Short mmCIF file of C-alpha atoms in Angstrom, two decimals:
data_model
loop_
_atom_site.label_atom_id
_atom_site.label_comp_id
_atom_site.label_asym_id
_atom_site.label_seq_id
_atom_site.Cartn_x
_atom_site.Cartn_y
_atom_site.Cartn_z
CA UNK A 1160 251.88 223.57 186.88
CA UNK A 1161 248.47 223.03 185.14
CA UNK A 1162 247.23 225.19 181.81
CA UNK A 1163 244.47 227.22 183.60
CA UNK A 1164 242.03 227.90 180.50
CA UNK A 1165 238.99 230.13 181.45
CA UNK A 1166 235.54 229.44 180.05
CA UNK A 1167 232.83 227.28 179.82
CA UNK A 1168 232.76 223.92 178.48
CA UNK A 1169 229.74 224.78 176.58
CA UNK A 1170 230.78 227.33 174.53
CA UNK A 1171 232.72 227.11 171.09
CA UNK A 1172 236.22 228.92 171.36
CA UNK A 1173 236.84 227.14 174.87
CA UNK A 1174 235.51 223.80 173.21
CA UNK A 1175 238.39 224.92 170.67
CA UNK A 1176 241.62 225.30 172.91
CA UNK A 1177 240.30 221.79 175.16
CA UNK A 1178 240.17 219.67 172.26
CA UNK A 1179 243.47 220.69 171.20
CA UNK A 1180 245.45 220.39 174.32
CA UNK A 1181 243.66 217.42 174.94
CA UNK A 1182 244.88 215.92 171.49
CA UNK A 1183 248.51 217.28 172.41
CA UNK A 1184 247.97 215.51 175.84
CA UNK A 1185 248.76 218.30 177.73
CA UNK A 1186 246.34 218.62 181.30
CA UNK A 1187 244.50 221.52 182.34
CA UNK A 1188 241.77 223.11 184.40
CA UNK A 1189 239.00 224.42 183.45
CA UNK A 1190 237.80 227.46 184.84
CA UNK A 1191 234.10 228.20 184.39
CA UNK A 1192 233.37 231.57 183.13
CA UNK A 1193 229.42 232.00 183.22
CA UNK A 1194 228.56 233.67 180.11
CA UNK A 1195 224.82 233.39 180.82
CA UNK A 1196 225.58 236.18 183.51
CA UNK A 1197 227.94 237.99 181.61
CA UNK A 1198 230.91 237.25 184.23
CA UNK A 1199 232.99 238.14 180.72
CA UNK A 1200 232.31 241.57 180.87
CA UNK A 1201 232.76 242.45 184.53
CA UNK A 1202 236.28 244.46 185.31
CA UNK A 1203 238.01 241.42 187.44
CA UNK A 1204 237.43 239.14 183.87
CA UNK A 1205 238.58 242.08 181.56
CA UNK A 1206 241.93 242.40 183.05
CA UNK A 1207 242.77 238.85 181.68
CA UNK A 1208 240.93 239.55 178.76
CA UNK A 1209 240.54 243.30 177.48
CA UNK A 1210 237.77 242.52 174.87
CA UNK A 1211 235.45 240.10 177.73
CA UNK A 1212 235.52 237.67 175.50
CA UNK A 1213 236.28 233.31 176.21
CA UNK A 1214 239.10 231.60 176.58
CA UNK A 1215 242.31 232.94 177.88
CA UNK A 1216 244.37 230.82 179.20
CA UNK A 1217 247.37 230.97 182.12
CA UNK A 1218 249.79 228.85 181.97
CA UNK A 1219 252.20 229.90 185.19
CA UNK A 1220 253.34 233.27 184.25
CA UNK A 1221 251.72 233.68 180.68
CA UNK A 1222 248.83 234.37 179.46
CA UNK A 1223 246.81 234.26 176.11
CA UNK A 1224 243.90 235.08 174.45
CA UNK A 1225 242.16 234.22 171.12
CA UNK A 1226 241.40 230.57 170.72
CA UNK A 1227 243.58 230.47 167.40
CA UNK A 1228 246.93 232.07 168.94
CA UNK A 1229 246.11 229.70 171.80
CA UNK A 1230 245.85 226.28 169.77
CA UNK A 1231 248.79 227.47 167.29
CA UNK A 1232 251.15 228.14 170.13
CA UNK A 1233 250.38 224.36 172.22
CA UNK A 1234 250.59 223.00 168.90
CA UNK A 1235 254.40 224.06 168.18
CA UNK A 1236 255.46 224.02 171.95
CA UNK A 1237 254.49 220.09 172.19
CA UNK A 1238 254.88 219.60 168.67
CA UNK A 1239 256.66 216.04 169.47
CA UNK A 1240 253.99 214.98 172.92
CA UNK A 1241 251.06 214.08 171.24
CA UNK A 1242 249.72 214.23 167.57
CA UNK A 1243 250.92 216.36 165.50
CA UNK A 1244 248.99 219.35 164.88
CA UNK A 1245 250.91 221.28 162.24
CA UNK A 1246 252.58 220.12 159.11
CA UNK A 1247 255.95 218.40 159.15
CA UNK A 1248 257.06 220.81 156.35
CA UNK A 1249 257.17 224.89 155.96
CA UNK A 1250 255.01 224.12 153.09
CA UNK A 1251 252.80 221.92 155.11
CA UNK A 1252 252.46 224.34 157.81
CA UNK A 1253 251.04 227.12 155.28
CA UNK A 1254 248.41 225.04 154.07
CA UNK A 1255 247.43 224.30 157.90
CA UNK A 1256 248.06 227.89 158.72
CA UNK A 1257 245.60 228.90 155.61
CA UNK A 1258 242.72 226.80 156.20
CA UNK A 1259 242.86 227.62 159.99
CA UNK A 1260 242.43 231.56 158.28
CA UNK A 1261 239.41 230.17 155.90
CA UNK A 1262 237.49 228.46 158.95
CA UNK A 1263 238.28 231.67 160.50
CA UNK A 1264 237.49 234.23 158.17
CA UNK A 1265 234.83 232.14 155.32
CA UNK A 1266 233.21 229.58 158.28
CA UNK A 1267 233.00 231.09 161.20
CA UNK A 1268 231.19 234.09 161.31
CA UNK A 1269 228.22 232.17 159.06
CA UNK A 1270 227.69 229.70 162.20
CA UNK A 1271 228.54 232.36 164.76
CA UNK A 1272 225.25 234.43 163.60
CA UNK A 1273 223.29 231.49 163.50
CA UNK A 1274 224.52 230.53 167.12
CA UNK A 1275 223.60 234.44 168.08
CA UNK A 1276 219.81 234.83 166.20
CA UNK A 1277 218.62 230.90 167.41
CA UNK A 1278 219.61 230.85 170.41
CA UNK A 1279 221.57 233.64 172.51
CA UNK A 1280 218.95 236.64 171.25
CA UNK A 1281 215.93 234.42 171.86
CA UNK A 1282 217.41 233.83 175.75
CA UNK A 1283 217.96 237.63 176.14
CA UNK A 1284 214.08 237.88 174.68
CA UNK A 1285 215.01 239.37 171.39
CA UNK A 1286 212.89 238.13 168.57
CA UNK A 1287 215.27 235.86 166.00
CA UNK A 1288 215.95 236.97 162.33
CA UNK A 1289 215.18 234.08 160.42
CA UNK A 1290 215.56 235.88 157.46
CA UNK A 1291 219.35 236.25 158.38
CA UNK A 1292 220.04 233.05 159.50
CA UNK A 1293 218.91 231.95 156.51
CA UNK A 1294 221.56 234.07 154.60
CA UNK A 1295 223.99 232.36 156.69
CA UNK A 1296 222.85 229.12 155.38
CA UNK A 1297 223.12 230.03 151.65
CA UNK A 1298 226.11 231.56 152.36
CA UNK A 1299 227.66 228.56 154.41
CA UNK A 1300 226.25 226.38 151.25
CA UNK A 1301 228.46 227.65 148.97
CA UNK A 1302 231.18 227.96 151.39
CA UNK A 1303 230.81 223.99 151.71
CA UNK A 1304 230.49 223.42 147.33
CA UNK A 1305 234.54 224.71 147.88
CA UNK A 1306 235.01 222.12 151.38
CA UNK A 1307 233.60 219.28 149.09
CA UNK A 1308 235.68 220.18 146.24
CA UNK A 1309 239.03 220.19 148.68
CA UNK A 1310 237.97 217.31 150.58
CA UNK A 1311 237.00 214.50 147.73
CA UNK A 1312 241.25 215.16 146.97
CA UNK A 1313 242.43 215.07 150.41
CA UNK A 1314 241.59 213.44 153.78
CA UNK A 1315 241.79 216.56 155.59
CA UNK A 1316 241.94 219.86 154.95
CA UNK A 1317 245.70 220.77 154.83
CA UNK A 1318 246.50 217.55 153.26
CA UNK A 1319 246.69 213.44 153.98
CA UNK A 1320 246.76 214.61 157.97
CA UNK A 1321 244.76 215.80 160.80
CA UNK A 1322 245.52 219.53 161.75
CA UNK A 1323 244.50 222.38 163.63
CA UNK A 1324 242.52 223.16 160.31
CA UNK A 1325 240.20 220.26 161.18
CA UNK A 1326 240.22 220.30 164.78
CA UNK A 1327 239.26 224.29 164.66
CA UNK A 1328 236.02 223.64 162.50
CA UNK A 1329 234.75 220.58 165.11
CA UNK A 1330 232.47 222.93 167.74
CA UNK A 1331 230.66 224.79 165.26
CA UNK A 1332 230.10 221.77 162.95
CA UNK A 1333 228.96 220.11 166.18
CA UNK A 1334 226.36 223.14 166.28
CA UNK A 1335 225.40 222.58 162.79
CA UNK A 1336 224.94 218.89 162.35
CA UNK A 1337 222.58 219.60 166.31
CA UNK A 1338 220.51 222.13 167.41
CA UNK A 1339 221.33 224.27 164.88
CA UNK A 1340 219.18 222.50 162.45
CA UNK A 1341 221.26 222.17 159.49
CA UNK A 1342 222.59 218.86 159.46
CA UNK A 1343 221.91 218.09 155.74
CA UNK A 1344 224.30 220.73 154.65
CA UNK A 1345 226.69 218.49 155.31
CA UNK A 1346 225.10 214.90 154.82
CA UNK A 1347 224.24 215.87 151.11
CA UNK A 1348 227.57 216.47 150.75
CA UNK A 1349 229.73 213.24 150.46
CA UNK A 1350 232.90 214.38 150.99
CA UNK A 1351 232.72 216.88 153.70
CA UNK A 1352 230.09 214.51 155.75
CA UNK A 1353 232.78 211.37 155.42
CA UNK A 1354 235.44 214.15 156.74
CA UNK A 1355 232.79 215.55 159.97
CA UNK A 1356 232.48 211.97 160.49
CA UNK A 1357 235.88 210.78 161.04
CA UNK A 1358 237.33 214.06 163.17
CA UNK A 1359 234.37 214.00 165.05
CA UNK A 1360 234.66 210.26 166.36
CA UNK A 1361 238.14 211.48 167.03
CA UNK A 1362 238.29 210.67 171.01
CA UNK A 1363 239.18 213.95 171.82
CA UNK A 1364 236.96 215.26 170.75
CA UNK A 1365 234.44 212.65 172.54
CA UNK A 1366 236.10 214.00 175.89
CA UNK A 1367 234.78 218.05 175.25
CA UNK A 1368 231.27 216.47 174.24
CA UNK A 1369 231.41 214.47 178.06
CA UNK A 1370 232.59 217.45 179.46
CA UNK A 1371 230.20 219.68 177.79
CA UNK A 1372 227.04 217.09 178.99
CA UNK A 1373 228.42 217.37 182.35
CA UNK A 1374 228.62 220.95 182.63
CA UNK A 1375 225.13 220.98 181.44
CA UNK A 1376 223.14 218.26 183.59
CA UNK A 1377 225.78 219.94 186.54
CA UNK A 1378 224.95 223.53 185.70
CA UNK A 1379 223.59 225.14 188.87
CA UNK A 1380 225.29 222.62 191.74
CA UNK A 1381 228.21 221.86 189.39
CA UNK A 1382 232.00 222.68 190.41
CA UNK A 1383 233.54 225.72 189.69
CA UNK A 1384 236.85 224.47 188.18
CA UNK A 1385 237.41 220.96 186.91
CA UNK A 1386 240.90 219.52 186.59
CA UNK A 1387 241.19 217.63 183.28
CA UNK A 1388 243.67 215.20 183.18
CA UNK A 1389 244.45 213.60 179.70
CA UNK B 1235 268.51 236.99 142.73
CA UNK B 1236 265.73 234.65 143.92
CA UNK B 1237 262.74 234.42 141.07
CA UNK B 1238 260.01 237.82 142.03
CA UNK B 1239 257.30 235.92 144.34
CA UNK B 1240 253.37 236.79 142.53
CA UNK B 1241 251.07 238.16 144.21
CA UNK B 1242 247.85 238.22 142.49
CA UNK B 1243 244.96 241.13 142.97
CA UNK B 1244 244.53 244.89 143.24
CA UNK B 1245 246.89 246.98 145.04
CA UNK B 1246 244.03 249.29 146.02
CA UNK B 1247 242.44 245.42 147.99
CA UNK B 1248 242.91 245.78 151.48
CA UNK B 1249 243.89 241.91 151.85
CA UNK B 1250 246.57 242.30 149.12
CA UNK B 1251 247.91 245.38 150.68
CA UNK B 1252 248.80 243.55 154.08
CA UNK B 1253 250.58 240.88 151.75
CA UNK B 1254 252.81 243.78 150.77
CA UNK B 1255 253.46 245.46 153.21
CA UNK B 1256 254.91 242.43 154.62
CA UNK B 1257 256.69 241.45 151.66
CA UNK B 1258 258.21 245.02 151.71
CA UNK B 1259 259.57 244.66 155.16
CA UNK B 1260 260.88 241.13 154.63
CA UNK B 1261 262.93 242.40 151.46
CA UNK B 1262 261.45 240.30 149.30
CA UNK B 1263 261.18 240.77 145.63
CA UNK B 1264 257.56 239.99 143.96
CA UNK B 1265 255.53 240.70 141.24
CA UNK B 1266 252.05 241.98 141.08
CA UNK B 1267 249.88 239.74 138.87
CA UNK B 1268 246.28 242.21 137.98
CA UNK B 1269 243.36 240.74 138.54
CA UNK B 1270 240.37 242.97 137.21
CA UNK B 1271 237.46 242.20 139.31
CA UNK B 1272 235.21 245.08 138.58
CA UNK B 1273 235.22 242.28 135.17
CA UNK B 1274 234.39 239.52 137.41
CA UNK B 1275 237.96 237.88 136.87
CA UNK B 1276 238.24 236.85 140.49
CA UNK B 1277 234.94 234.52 139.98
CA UNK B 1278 236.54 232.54 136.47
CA UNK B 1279 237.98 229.33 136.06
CA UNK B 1280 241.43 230.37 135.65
CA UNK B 1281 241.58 231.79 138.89
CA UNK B 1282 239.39 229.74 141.11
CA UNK B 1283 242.14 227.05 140.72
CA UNK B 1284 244.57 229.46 142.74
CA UNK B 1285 241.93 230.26 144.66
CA UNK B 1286 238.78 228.79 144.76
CA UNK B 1287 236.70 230.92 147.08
CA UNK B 1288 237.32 233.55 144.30
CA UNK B 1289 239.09 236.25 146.51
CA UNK B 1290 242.42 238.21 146.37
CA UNK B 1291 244.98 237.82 147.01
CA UNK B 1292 246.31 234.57 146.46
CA UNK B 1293 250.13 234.22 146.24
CA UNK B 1294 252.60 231.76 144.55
CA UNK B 1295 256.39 231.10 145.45
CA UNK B 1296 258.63 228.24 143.41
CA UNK B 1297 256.97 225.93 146.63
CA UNK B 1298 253.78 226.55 146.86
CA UNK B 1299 250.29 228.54 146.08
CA UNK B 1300 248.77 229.94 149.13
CA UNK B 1301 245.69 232.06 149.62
CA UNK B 1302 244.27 234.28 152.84
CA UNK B 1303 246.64 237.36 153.41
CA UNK B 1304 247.28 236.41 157.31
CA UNK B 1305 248.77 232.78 156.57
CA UNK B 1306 251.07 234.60 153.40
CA UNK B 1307 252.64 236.84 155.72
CA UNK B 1308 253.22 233.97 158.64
CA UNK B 1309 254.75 231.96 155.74
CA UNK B 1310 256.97 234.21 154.06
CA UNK B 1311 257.98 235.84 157.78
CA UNK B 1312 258.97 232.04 158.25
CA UNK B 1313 260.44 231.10 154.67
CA UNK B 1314 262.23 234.64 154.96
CA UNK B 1315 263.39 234.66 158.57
CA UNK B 1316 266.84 236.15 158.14
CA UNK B 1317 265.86 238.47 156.12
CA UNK B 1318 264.74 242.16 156.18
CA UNK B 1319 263.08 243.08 159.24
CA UNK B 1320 263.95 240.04 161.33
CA UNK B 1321 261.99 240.50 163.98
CA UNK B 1322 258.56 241.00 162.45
CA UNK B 1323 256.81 237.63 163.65
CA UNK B 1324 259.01 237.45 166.97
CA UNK B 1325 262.40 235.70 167.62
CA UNK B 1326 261.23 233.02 170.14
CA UNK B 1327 257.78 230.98 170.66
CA UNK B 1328 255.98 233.58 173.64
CA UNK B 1329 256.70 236.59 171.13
CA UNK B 1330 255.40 234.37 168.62
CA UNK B 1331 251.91 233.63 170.65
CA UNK B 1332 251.64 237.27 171.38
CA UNK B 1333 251.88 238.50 167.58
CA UNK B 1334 249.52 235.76 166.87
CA UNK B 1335 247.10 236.62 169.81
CA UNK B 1336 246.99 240.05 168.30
CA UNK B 1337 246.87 239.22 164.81
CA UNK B 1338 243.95 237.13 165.89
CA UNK B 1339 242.15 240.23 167.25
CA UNK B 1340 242.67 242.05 164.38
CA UNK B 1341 240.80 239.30 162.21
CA UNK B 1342 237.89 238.25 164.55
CA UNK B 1343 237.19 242.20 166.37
CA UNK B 1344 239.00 244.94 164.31
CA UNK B 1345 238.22 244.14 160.82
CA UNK B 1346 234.83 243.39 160.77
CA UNK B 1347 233.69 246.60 161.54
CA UNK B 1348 236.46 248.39 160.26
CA UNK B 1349 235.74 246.03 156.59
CA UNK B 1350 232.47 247.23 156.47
CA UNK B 1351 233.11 250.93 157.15
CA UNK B 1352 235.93 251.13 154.25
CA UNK B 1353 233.35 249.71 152.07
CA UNK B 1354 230.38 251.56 153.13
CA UNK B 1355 232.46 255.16 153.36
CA UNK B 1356 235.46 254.40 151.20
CA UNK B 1357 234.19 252.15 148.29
CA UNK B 1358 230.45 252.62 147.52
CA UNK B 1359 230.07 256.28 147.22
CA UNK B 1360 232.97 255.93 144.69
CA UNK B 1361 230.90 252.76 143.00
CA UNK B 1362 227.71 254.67 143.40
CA UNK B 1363 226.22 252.29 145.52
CA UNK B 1364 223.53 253.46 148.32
CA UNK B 1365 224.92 253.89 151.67
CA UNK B 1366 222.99 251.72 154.66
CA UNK B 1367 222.96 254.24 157.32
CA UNK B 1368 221.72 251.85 159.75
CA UNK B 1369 224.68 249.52 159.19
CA UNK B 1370 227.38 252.27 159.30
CA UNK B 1371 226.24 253.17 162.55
CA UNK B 1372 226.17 249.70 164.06
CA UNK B 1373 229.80 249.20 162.67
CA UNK B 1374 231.22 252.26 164.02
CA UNK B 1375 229.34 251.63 167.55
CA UNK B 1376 231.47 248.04 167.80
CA UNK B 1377 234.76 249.27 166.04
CA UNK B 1378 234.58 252.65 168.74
CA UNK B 1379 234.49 249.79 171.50
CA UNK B 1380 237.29 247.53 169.76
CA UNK B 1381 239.46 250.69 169.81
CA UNK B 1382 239.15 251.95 173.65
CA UNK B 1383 240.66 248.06 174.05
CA UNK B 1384 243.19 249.38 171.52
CA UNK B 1385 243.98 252.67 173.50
CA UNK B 1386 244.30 251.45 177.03
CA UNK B 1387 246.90 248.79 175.74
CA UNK B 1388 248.71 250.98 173.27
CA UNK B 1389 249.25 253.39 176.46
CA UNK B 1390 250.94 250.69 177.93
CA UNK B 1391 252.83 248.93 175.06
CA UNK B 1392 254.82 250.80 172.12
CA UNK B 1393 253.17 248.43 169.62
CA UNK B 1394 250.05 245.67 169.81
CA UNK B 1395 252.71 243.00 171.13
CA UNK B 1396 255.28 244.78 172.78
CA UNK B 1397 257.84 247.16 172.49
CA UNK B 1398 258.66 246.44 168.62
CA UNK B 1399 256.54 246.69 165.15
CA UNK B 1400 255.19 243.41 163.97
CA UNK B 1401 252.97 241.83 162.10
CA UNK B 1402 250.34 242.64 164.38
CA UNK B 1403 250.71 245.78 163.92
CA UNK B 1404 251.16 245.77 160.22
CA UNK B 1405 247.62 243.78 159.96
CA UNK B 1406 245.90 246.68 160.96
CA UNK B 1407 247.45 249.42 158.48
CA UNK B 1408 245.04 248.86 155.23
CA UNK B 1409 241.78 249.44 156.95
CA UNK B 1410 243.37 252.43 159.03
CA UNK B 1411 244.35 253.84 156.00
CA UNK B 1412 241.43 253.85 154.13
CA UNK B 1413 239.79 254.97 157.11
CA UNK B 1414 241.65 257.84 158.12
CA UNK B 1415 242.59 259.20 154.70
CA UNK B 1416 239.76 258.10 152.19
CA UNK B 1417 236.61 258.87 154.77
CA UNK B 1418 235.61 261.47 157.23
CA UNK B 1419 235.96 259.00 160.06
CA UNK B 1420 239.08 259.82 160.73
CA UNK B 1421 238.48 261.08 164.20
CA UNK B 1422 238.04 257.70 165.18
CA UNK B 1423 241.49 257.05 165.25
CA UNK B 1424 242.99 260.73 166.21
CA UNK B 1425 240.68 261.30 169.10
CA UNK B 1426 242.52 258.18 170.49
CA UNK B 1427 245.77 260.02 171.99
CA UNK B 1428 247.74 256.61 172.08
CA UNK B 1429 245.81 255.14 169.14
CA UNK B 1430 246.98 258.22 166.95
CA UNK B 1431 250.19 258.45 167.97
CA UNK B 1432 250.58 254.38 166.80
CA UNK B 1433 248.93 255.18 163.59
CA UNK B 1434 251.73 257.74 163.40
CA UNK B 1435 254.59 255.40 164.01
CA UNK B 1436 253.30 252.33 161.64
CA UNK B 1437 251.71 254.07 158.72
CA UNK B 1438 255.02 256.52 158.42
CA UNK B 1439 257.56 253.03 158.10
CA UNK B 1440 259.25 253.23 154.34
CA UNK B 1441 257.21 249.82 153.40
CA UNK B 1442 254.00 251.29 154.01
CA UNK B 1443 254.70 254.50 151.80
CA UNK B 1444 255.81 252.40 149.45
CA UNK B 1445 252.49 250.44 149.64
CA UNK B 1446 250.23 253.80 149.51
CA UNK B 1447 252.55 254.79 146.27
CA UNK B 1448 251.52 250.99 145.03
CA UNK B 1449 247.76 252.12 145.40
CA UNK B 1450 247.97 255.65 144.49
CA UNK B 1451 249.93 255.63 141.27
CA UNK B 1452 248.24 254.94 137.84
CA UNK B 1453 248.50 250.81 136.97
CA UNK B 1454 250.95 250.39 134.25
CA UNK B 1455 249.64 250.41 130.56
#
């Protein structure tokens, strides 16, 4: 039976759990949620997820929500399929376990209110707070000084290997370094922009960016569900 | 006996409360290293090596140093396993995913809001900082919403992931307190008949007293 993961292949915490399983090599289906129309907040969506928010994912009886639980429980369940997502070492798995919290708790939210005042408010025909999303951008500055610092030691973030730590950064960087609008955040950076270029070219990831073009030239005669298969 | 684990930062931080509370359940002996940040000591040298985004708590073990309270207490429920309350970050993978899933909620919906309401009600009168009004409002408006989620599942479930106390849970006991016993928002959480009767259960476990003892007693001279 196939991972059902509901959402839209546009949208960053769906982007999250595909490149993931995809990496693991585990298939699933992608169920599009239409966010535009706020199918996320109508009672048939809430019942799989309570807070209307994408993905959740099915996987025969079980379900799941949050991105992050989602990508740390694949990870560990097909720990020996396909790469190897968390550490090899309880000491190992910390570091990836604590720089999956800092891209959660330092990272995310800085991109996540640029995402909401450039684009999302200006669709709804709210005006955009530049003066805010400029904020962000000091903010995410100095939040990147500390990636740079980490980085020009180690290859990745948790160490000399590719984790969820990375992998969990890649749709918002995508956002950044593209319509965003603040690509040199990360070129000036050596360090950080050598480390965006490598897990970006990764071809997993290169598979949610296909799928993500697709959903986008297919988006009002596209498919409702597409089955990936890795 | 094992070497004390350190635990660096204010008991009265939020963050390093949830580190102890979990070290409290797990049994496991530590040591509270100060940190005086109302002297900036958070933003020196000496500490940005442990942790160099300059925030508490960071923690150290004979293994490793680790910062950002969530991934302390996965670690030391998983260095500490047979230990203490065994069952705090699940016996088997599903139980696992739904601790997580929760603990994930907690992060990205609950303590947002709930952050900036301890600060704005809690901290700054206290600091003698203005009050935004504007922002209080907004804050309460999402973490009301966050908390009917809270109330239809806790009317089904015992706890956040099932039928037992976890991590989950314990995640969510720093902000609660502040919010139910250092503001007048407290009605947030006891007009919640399911809500209040979970705040009930968590915040009266031994570890937590012993945490609220931590914050209310007088630091050592």
């Amino acid at each position: 039976m196939v991972v059902k993961v509901y959402g839209s292949a546009m949208a960053a915490c769906p982007q999250r759990v595909m490149v993931c399983l995809i990496e693991l090599g585990v298939d699933f289906e992608l169920i599009h949620v239409d966010l535009d129309s706020l199918e996320q907040k109508k009672p048939e969506f809430l019942v799989l997820q309570p807070f209307g928010q994408v993905p959740v994912i099915e996987d025969g009886d079980f379900r799941l929500f949050e991105s992050r639980a989602i990508i740390r429980y694949y990870a560990v369940k097909y720990e020996d399929k396909g790469t190897k997502l968390t550490g090899t070492t309880l000491e190992k798995k910390a570091l990836v376990d604590q720089w999956l919290e800092v891209e959660s708790n330092n990272f995310n939210d800085l991109v996540y209110n640029m995402v909401l005042q450039l684009f999302v408010f200006p669709k709804m025909g709210h005006k955009s707070d530049l003066t805010l999303v400029q904020n962000c951008a000091d903010k995410l500055e100095k939040v990147f000084d500390i990636y740079e610092q980490r980085l020009s030691k180690c290859k990745y973030l948790a160490g000399d290997f590719f984790s969820l730590a990375d992998l969990s950064h890649l749709p918002s960087l995508r956002f950044v370094m593209n319509e965003g609008g603040f690509a040199h955040l990360l070129t000036k950076r050596k360090s950080l922009h050598d480390w965006y270029l490598d897990i970006s070219s990764r071809p997993s990831w290169k598979k949610v960016l296909d799928l993500m073009m697709m959903k986008k030239s297919d988006m009002s005669t596209g498919p409702a569900k597409e089955e990936v298969k890795v | 006996m094992a070497t004390p684990v350190k635990v660096y930062g204010p008991t009265l931080s939020t963050a390093v409360s949830r580190v102890l509370a979990c070290l409290l359940e797990k049994d496991v002996p530590f040591q509270l290293q100060p940190v005086n940040m109302a002297k900036g000591e958070h933003k020196k040298p000496d500490y940005l090596k442990i942790q160099p985004f300059g925030q508490v708590p960071a923690f150290q073990d004979e293994a490793i140093t680790l910062f950002e309270s969530r991934s302390i207490n996965r670690y030391i429920c998983d260095k500490y396993g047979s230990q203490g309350n065994k069952g705090l970050y699940g016996t088997n993978p599903l139980a696992k995913a739904s601790i997580d899933q929760w603990i994930e909620a907690e992060g990205q919906s609950f303590n947002p809001p709930s952050s900036i309401l301890v600060f704005q009600l809690a901290f700054a009168p206290r600091m003698k900082l203005k009050q935004d009004e504007n922002l209080i409002r907004q804050n309460e408006e999402k973490l009301k919403k966050v908390l009917d989620v809270y109330e239809k599942r806790l009317g089904e479930n015992q706890y956040l992931a099932g039928d037992e106390f976890t991590l989950a849970d314990l995640s969510h006991l720093p902000n609660i307190q502040y919010l139910v016993n250092g503001t007048d928002r407290a009605e947030l959480f006891t007009s919640r008949k399911n809500v209040e009767r979970w705040w009930g259960e968590i915040s009266g476990r031994e570890s937590w007293k012993k945490v609220v003892e931590m914050q209310t007693s007088p630091p050592p001279s």
